[in-house]
Amino acid sequence: MTTPTSVAATTAVLPAPVSTPGCRDCVGRSAERIASYRAGDPHALYEADRAAAANGPSAHVHYAARGDQYVVVQPYDGEAR
Ligand SMILES: [Zn+2]
């Protein structure tokens, strides 16, 4: 009996994207992930907003359906670091 090769084995595991196409604050820039908060936590958005405010005017919050979380991001120009 032979074991079939799994096609899923070629799927790369990528980090969750933090730049959201169409985000007015990111406007096509890459963004660095600063922190994330589980959306199931009733204080998550408040905490995420606070973290974004503490990181300067360009930091802001994305909602990531993948993982159901609020992600605090800091957009930056240029290539990914
Ligand atoms: Zn954004």
CSV table of C-alpha atoms and ligand atoms in Angstrom, one decimal:
chain,number,residue,atom,x,y,z
A,1,MET,CA,0.0,0.0,0.0
A,2,THR,CA,1.4,3.4,-1.0
A,3,THR,CA,0.8,6.7,0.8
A,4,PRO,CA,-0.4,9.4,-1.6
A,5,THR,CA,1.7,12.6,-1.6
A,6,SER,CA,-0.2,15.4,0.2
A,7,VAL,CA,-0.7,18.4,-2.1
A,8,ALA,CA,-1.2,20.5,1.1
A,9,ALA,CA,2.5,19.9,1.9
A,10,THR,CA,3.5,22.5,-0.6
A,11,THR,CA,1.3,25.3,1.0
A,12,ALA,CA,3.6,27.8,2.6
A,13,VAL,CA,2.7,29.0,6.1
A,14,LEU,CA,2.6,32.8,5.8
A,15,PRO,CA,2.2,35.3,8.6
A,16,ALA,CA,-1.2,36.9,8.8
A,17,PRO,CA,-1.3,39.9,6.5
A,18,VAL,CA,-1.4,43.2,8.4
A,19,SER,CA,-1.9,45.5,5.4
A,20,THR,CA,-5.5,45.7,4.4
A,21,PRO,CA,-6.1,46.7,0.7
A,22,GLY,CA,-8.3,49.8,0.7
A,23,CYS,CA,-7.4,50.9,4.2
A,24,ARG,CA,-7.4,54.7,4.0
A,25,ASP,CA,-4.7,55.0,6.7
A,26,CYS,CA,-2.3,52.5,5.0
A,27,VAL,CA,-3.0,53.7,1.4
A,28,GLY,CA,-1.1,50.8,-0.1
A,29,ARG,CA,1.8,51.0,2.3
A,30,SER,CA,3.1,48.0,4.2
A,31,ALA,CA,2.4,47.9,7.8
A,32,GLU,CA,4.2,46.5,10.8
A,33,ARG,CA,2.2,44.5,13.3
A,34,ILE,CA,2.6,46.0,16.8
A,35,ALA,CA,0.0,44.1,18.8
A,36,SER,CA,-3.1,42.0,18.4
A,37,TYR,CA,-6.1,41.5,20.6
A,38,ARG,CA,-8.7,38.7,20.5
A,39,ALA,CA,-12.0,40.2,19.2
A,40,GLY,CA,-13.9,38.0,21.6
A,41,ASP,CA,-12.6,40.1,24.5
A,42,PRO,CA,-15.1,42.9,25.1
A,43,HIS,CA,-12.2,45.2,25.9
A,44,ALA,CA,-10.2,44.3,22.9
A,45,LEU,CA,-11.1,47.2,20.7
A,46,TYR,CA,-10.6,49.7,23.5
A,47,GLU,CA,-7.2,48.2,24.3
A,48,ALA,CA,-6.2,48.1,20.6
A,49,ASP,CA,-7.3,51.8,20.3
A,50,ARG,CA,-5.2,52.7,23.3
A,51,ALA,CA,-2.2,50.8,21.9
A,52,ALA,CA,-2.5,52.6,18.6
A,53,ALA,CA,-2.8,56.0,20.2
A,54,ALA,CA,0.4,55.3,22.2
A,55,ASN,CA,2.3,54.5,19.0
A,56,GLY,CA,1.8,57.7,17.2
A,57,PRO,CA,-0.6,59.3,14.8
A,58,SER,CA,0.0,56.8,11.9
A,59,ALA,CA,-0.7,53.7,14.0
A,60,HIS,CA,-4.2,52.4,13.8
A,61,VAL,CA,-6.3,49.3,14.2
A,62,HIS,CA,-7.2,46.6,11.6
A,63,TYR,CA,-9.8,44.0,12.1
A,64,ALA,CA,-8.5,40.6,11.0
A,65,ALA,CA,-11.2,38.1,10.2
A,66,ARG,CA,-8.5,35.5,10.2
A,67,GLY,CA,-8.0,34.8,13.9
A,68,ASP,CA,-10.9,37.1,14.7
A,69,GLN,CA,-8.7,39.8,16.2
A,70,TYR,CA,-7.9,43.5,16.2
A,71,VAL,CA,-4.4,44.1,15.0
A,72,VAL,CA,-2.6,47.4,15.9
A,73,VAL,CA,-0.5,48.3,12.9
A,74,GLN,CA,2.1,50.9,12.0
A,75,PRO,CA,2.3,51.7,8.3
A,76,TYR,CA,5.7,52.5,6.8
A,77,ASP,CA,7.0,53.4,3.4
A,78,GLY,CA,9.4,51.2,1.4
A,79,GLU,CA,10.1,47.5,1.4
A,80,ALA,CA,9.0,45.1,4.1
A,81,ARG,CA,11.5,45.0,6.9
B,1,ZN,ZN,-4.4,50.3,7.7
